[in-house]
Coordinates of C-alpha atoms in Angstrom, one line a residue:
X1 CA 82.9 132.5 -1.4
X2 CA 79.5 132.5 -2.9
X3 CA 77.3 128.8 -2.5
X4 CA 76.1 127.2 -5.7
X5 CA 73.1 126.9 -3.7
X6 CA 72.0 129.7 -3.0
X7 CA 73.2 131.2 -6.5
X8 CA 70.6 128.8 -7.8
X9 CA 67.8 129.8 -5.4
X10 CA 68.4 133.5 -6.7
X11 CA 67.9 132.4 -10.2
X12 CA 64.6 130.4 -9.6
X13 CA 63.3 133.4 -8.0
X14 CA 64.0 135.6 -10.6
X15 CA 62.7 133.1 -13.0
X16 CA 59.2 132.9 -11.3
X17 CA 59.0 137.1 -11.3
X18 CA 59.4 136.7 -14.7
X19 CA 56.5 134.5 -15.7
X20 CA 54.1 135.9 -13.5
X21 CA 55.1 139.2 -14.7
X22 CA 54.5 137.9 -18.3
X23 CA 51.3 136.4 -17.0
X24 CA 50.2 139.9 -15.7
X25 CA 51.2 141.6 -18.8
X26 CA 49.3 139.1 -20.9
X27 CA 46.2 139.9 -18.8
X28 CA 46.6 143.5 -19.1
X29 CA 46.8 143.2 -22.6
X30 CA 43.7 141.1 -22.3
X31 CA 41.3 143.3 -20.3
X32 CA 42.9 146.1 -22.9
X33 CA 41.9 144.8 -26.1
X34 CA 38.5 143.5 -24.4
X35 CA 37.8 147.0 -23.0
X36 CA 38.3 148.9 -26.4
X37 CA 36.0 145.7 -27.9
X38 CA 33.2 146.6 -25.9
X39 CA 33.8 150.4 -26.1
X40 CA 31.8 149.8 -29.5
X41 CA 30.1 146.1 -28.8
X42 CA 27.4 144.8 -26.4
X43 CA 28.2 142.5 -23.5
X44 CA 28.8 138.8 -24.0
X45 CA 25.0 137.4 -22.7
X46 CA 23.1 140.2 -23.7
X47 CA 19.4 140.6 -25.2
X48 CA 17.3 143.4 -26.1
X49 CA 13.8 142.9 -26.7
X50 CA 14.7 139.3 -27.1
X51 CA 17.1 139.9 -29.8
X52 CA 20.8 138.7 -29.2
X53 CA 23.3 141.8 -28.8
X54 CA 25.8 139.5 -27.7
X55 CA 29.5 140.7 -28.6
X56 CA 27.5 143.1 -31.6
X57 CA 27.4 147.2 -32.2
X58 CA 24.7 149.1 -31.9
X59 CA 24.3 149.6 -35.3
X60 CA 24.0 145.8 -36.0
X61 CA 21.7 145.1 -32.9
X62 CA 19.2 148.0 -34.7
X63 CA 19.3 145.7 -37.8
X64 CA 18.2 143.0 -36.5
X65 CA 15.3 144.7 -34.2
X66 CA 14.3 145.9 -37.1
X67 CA 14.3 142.5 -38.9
X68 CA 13.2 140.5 -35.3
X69 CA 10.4 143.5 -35.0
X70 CA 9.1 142.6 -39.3
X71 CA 9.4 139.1 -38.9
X72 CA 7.6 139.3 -35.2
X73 CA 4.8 136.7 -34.1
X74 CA 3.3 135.8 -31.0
X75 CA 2.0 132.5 -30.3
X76 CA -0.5 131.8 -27.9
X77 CA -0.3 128.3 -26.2
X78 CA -4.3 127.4 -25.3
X79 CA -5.6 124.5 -23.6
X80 CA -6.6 121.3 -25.9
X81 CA -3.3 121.7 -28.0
X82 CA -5.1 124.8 -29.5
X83 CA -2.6 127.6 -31.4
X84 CA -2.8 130.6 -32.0
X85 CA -0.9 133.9 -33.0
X86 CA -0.8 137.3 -33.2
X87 CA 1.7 138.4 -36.5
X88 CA 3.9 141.9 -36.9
X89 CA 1.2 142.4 -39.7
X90 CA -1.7 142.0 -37.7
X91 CA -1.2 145.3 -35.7
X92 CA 1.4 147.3 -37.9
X93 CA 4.3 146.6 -35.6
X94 CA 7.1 148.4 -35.9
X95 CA 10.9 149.5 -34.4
X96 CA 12.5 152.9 -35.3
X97 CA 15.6 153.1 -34.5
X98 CA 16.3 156.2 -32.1
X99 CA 19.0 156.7 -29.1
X100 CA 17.8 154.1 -27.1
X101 CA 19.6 151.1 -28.3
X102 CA 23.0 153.2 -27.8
X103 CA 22.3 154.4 -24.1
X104 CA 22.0 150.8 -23.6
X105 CA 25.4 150.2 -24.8
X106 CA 26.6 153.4 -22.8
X107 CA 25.2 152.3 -19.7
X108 CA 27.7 149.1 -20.1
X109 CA 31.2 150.4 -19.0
X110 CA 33.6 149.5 -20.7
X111 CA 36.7 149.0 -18.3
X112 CA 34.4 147.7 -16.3
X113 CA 33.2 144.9 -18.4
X114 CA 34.5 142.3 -16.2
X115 CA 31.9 143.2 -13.3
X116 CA 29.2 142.9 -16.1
X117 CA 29.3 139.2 -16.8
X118 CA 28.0 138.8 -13.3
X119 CA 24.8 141.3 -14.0
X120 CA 21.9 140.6 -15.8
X121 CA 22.1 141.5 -19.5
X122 CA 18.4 141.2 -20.6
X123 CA 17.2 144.7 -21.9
X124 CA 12.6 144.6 -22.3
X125 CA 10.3 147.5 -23.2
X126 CA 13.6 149.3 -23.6
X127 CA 13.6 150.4 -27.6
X128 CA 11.0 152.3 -29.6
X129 CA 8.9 149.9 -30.7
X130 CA 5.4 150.9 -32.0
X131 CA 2.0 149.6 -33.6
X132 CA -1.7 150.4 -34.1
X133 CA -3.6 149.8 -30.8
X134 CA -6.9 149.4 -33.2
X135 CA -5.6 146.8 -34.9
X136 CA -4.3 145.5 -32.0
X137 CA -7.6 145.0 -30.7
X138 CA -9.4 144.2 -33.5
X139 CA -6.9 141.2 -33.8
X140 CA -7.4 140.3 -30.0
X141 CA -11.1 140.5 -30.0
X142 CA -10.8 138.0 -32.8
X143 CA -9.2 135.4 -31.3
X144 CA -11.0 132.2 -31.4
X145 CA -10.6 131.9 -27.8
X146 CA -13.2 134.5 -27.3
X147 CA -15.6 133.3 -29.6
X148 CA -18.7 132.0 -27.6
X149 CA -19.4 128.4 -29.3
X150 CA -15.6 127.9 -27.8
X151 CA -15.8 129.2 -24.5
X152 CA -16.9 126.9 -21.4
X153 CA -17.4 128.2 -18.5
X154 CA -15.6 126.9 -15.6
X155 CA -17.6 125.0 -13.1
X156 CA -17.2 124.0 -9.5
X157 CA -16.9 120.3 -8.3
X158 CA -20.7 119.2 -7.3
X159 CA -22.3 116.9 -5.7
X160 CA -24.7 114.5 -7.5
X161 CA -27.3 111.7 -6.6
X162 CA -26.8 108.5 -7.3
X163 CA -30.0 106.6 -7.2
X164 CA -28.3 103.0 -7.6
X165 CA -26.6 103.8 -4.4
X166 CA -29.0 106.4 -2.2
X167 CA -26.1 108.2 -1.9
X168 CA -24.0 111.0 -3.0
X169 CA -20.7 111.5 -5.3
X170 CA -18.3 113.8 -6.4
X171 CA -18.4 115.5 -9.8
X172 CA -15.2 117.0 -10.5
X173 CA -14.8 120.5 -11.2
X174 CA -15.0 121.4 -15.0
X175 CA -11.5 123.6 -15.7
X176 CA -13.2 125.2 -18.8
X177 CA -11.3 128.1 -21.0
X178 CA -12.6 130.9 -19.8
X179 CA -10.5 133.9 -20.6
X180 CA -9.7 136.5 -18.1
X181 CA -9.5 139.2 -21.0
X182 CA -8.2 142.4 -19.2
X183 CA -5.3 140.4 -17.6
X184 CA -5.0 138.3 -20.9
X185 CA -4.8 141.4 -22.5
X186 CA -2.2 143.2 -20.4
X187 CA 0.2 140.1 -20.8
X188 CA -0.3 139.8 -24.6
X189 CA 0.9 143.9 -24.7
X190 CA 3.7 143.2 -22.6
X191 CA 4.7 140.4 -24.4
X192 CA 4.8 142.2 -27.8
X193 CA 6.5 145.5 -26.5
X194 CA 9.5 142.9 -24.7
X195 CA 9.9 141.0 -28.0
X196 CA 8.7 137.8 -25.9
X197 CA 7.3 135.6 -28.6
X198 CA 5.3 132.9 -26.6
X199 CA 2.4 132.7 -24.2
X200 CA 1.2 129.8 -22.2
X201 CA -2.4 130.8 -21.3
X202 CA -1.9 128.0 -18.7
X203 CA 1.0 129.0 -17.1
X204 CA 0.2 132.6 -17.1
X205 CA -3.1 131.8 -15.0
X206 CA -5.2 134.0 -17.3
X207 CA -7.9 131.1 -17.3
X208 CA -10.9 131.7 -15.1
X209 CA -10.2 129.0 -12.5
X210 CA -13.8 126.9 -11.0
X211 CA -14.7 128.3 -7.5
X212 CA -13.9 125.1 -5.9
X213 CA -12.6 121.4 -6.5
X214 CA -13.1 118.2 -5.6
X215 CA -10.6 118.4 -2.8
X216 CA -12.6 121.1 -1.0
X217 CA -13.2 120.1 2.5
X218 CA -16.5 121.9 2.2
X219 CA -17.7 119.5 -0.5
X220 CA -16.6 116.6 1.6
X221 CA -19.0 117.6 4.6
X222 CA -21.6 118.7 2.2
X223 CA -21.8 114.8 1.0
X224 CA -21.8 113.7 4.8
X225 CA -24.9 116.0 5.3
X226 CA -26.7 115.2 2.1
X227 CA -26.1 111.4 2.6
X228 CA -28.0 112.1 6.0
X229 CA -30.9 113.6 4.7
X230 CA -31.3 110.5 2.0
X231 CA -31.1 108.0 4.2
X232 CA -34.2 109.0 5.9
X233 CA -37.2 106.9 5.7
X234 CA -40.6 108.5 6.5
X235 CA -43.7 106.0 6.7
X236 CA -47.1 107.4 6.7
X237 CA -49.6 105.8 8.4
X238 CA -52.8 106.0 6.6
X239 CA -54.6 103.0 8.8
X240 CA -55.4 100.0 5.6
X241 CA -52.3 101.4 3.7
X242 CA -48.6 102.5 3.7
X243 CA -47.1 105.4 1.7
X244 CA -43.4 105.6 2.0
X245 CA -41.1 108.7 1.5
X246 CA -36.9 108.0 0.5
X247 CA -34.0 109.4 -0.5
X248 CA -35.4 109.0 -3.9
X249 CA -38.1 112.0 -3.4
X250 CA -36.1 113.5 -0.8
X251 CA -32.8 114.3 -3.0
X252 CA -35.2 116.2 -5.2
X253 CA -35.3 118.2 -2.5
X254 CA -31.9 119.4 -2.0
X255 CA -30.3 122.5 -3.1
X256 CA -26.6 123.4 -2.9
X257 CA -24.7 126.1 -3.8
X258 CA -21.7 124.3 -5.2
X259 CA -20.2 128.1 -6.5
X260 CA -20.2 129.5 -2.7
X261 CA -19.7 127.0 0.3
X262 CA -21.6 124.3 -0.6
X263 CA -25.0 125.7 1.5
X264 CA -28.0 123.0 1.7
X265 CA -31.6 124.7 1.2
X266 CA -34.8 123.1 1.2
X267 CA -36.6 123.2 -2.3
X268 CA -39.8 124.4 -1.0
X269 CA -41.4 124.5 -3.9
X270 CA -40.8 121.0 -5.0
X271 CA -41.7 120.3 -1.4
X272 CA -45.1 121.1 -1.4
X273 CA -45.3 119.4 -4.9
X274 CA -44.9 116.1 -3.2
X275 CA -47.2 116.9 -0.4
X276 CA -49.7 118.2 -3.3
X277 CA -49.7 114.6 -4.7
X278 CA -49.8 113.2 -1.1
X279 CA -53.0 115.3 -0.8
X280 CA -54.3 114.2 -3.9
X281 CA -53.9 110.4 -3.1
X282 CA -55.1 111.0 0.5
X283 CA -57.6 113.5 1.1
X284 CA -61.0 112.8 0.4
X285 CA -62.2 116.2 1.6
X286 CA -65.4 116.9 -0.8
X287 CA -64.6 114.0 -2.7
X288 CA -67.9 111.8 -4.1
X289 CA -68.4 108.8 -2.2
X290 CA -69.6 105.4 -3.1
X291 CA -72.3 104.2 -0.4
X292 CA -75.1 101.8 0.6
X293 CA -78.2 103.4 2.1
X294 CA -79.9 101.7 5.0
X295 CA -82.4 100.2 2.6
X296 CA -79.5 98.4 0.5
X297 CA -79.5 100.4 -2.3
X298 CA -75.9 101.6 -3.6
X299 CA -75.2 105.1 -4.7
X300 CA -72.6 107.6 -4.9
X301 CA -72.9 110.9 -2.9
X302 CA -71.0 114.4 -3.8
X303 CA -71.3 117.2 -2.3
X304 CA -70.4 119.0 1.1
X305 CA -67.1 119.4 3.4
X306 CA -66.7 116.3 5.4
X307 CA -63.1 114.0 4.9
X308 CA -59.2 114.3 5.4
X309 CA -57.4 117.6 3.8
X310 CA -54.4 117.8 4.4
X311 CA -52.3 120.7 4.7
X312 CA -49.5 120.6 2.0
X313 CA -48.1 123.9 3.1
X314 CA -47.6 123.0 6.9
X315 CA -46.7 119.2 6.4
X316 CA -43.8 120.1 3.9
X317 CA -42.8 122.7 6.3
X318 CA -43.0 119.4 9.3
X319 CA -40.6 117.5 6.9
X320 CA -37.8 120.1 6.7
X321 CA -37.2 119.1 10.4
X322 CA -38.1 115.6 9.8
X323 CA -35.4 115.4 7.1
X324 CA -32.9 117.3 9.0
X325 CA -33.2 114.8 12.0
X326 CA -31.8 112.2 10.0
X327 CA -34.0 109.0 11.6
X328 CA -36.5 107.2 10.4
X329 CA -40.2 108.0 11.5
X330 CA -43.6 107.1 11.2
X331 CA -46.1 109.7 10.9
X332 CA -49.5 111.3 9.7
X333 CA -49.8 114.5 7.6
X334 CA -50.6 117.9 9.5
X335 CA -54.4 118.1 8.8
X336 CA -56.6 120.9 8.1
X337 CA -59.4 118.2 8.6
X338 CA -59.9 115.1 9.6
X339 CA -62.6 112.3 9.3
X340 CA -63.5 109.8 11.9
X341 CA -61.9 107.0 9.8
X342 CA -58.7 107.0 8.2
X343 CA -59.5 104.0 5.9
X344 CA -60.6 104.4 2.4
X345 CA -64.2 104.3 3.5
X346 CA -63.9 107.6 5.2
X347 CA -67.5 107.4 6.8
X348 CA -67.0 104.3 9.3
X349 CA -69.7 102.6 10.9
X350 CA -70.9 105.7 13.1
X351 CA -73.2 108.3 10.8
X352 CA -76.5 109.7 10.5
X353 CA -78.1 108.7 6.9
X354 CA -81.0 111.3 6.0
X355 CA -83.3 110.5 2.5
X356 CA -84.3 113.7 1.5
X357 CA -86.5 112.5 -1.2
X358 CA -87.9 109.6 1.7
X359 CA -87.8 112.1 4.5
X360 CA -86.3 109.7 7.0
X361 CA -83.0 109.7 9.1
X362 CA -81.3 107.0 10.6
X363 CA -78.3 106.8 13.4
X364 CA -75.7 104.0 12.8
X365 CA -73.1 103.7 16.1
X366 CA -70.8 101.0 15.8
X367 CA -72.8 99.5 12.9
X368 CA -75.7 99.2 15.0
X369 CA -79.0 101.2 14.3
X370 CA -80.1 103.4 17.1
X371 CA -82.4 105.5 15.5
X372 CA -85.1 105.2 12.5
X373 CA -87.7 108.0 12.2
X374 CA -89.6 110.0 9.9
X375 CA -88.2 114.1 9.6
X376 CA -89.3 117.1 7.6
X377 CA -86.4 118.9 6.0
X378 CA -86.2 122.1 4.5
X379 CA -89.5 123.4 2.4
X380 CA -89.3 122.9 -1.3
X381 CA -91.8 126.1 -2.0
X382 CA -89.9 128.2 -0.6
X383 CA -86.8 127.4 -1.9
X384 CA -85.3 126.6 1.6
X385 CA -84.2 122.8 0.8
X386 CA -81.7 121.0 2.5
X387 CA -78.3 120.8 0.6
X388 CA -77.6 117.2 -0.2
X389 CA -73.7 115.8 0.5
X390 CA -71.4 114.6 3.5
X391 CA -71.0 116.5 6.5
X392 CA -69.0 116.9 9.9
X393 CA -71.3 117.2 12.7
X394 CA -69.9 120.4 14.0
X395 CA -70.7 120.7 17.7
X396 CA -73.7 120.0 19.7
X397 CA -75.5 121.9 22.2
X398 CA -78.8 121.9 24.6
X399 CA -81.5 124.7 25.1
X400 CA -80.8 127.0 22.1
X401 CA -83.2 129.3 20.5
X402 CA -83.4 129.3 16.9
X403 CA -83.8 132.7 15.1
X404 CA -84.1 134.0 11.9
X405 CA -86.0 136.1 9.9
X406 CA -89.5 136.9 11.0
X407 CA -89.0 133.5 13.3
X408 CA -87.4 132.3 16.6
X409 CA -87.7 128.3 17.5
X410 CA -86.3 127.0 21.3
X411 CA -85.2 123.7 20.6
X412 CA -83.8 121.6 23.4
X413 CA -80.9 119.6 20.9
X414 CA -79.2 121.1 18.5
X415 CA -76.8 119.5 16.1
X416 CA -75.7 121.6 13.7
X417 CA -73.9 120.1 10.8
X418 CA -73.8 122.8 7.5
X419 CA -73.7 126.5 8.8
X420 CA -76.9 127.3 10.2
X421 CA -78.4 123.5 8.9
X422 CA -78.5 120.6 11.6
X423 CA -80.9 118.8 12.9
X424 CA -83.3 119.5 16.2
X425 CA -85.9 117.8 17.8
X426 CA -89.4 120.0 16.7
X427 CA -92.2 119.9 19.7
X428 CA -94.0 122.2 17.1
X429 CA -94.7 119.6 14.7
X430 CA -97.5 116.7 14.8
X431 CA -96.6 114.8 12.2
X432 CA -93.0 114.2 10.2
X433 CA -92.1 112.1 7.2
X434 CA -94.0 112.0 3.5
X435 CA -94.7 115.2 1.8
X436 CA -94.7 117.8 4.7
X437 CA -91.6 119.0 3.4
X438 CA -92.3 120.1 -0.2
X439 CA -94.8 123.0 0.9
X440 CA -95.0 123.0 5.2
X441 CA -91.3 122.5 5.6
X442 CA -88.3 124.2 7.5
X443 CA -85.5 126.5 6.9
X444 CA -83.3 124.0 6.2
X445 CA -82.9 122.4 9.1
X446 CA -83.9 118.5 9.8
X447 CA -87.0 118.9 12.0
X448 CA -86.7 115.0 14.3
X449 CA -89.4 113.8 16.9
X450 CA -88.3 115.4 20.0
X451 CA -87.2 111.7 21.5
X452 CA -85.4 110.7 18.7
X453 CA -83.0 113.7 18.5
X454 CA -82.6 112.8 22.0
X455 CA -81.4 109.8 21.3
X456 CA -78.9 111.0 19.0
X457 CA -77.3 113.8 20.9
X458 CA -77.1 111.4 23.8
X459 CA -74.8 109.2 21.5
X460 CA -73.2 111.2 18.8
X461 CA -69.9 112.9 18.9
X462 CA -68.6 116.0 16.5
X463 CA -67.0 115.2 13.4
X464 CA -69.4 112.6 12.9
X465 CA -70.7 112.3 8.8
X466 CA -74.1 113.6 8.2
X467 CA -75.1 111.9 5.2
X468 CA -77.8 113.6 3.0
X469 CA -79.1 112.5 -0.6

């Protein structure tokens, strides 16, 4: 006897065989009529040349190519908001319609559609598309992006000077729009030939990008250096007054190469500028002279080589270092002469005054008057007279013998101050002072009584000023 149980266990079964076999069937059918769909249609999902093929025949997807391809522009996305485009007209863009839309379709199985929703459907550069490359650039060379009132130039982040502070900042870099136009133009092609209708300049990185940015670590230590050099404070000492050097002058200095690695040079050219106007202030090498003779009279004096020069080359070489050390100094200039006095009265209170036109010399040391005598100086007939101006006593020496042409004079003091000019004592003579000099007088030199250029070679040094006038 059969069990009601298990009679209805048999019928459930064959109930459930039933639905799925009508679930199966239903499928079939399914993947049937979808298979002979896309036997003549494109895959759900796909694009050609940016056109939409989805669930359309070849024959329709041609259409609207050809329509897309007509209708076709290409905008260009620029920085400040700017627009602009490239039209189908522009360049005489075209699609003709050939095999290649249908091997696209072919190469999409049909039975096997279901394993082509999970591949990618986008078809670029894949149809006969074609225009006038002429035209093409014609149209890109026009582009206001190009034109050169538009264009700036990207610039690296800098550092700058900031007087209110002595100090150094950051100035950002300057992004620009700058154009790289090969790669600009290689994107704008591929664009057109894959139907892509929009370019972001930005986002395509066809800019020209600055060199660096503020962030650069290289900047940062640059502004740690330059800071450094400004915040040196050089005091020249210049005896009765002060000239100070800052960070003010000093940053005028200061070259960097914000495009490479941020190098520091030395301007030496604006170097030696500042050391030409130190030398102008400060030397008084051949300058004229303001002075009161022994016998009170005042009178300026020009003329000859004595005073400070200083040597502009050397001492704005000196301050390289000096900067570059970072601490504050005080200093003198690098001389190419110096005086006995560094005040603005040059000459001191230790010279030798000589009166050509009162042929008399006189010896000041200290302020004090050692020596007063009558000379004879060079002889006016013969056109040997004694330059007039300031000079350093150059060296001094005993026992020399004087020569020159047709004449050879020992002297036992010799002081020569200009060339072959100085004064020596002159056993020869008889008689010094008043007229001798105009027709009976020397080379040149300053003839003395043999006791009184004793006396000043016994106390005089080199360098000191000969004073003639």
């Amino acid at each position: 006897m059969i069990d009601g149980k298990e009679v209805k266990q048999e019928s459930g079964q064959k109930n459930l065989k039933f639905k799925i076999a009508i679930v199966v069937g239903v499928l079939f059918v399914a993947y049937i009529g979808m298979a002979i769909f896309f036997r003549n249609h494109f895959y759900f999902g796909t694009t050609i040349n940016g056109v939409k093929a989805s669930g359309k025949t070849v024959e329709q997807v041609n259409d609207l190519l050809t329509s897309s391809t007509n209708s076709y522009t290409l905008n260009l996305e620029e920085r400040n908001n700017k627009k602009e485009q490239i039209k189908a007209k522009d360049i005489d863009l075209k699609f003709t319609p050939d095999d290649k839309v249908q091997k696209i379709k072919d190469s999409q199985s049909a039975i096997g559609w279901i394993g082509g929703i999970f591949k990618s459907k986008e078809y670029n550069n894949m149809v006969n598309l074609s225009y006038n490359k002429d035209l093409l650039e014609k149209r890109f060379n026009a582009l206001s992006c190009f034109d050169s009132k538009n264009v700036v130039e990207p610039k690296s982040a800098y550092p700058k000077y900031d007087s209110t502070k002595n100090a150094y900042v950051i100035v950002p870099e300057v992004l620009g729009n700058k154009v790289k136009k090969d790669d600009f133009y290689k994107l704008v092609q591929n664009s057109i030939n894959s139907g892509n209708t929009s370019i972001s300049l930005d986002e395509s990185k066809v800019y020209e990008a600055p060199n660096n940015t503020k962030d650069s670590e290289k900047l940062k230590q640059a502004i740690k250096t330059l800071d450094k050099y400004v915040g040196v404070v050089v005091t020249y000492d210049f005896s009765d007054r002060k000239e100070t050097l800052d960070g003010s002058e000093i940053n005028k200095w200061l070259k960097v190469d914000s495009e490479k690695n941020y190098d520091i040079t030395f301007d030496n050219d604006a170097m030696v500028e500042y050391t030409r106007g130190l030398s102008k202030k400060y030397s008084t090498f051949g300058d004229s002279r303001p002075f009161k003779t022994a016998t009170g009279k005042d009178i300026t004096i020009s003329g000859g080589i004595y005073g400070w020069l200083i040597d502009k080359k050397k001492e704005a070489e000196a301050l390289v270092d000096v900067v570059k050390a970072g601490k504050n100094v005080t200093r003198e200039p690098i001389y190419i002469q110096k005086a006995v006095s560094r005040n603005r009265d040059d000459i001191g209170n230790t010279y030798v005054e000589i009166s050509l036109s009162g042929q008399h010399m006189w010896f000041f040391k200290n302020g004090e008057m050692l020596v007063s005598t009558d000379v004879v100086t060079g002889d006016l007939a013969r056109g040997f007279a004694t330059p007039s101006g300031i000079y350093p006593l150059n060296y001094k020496a005993r026992n020399v013998s004087l020569t020159g042409q047709g004449y050879s004079s020992p002297v036992s003091y010799w002081l020569p101050f200009n060339g072959n000019i100085g004064i020596h004592d002159a056993t020869w003579r008889n008689s010094f002072g008043g007229g001798i000099y105009k027709s009976s007088g020397s080379h040149g030199c300053v003839n003395t009584p043999f006791s009184k250029a004793k006396k000043i070679y016994e106390n005089i040094e080199p360098g000191t000023p000969i004073i003639l006038y």
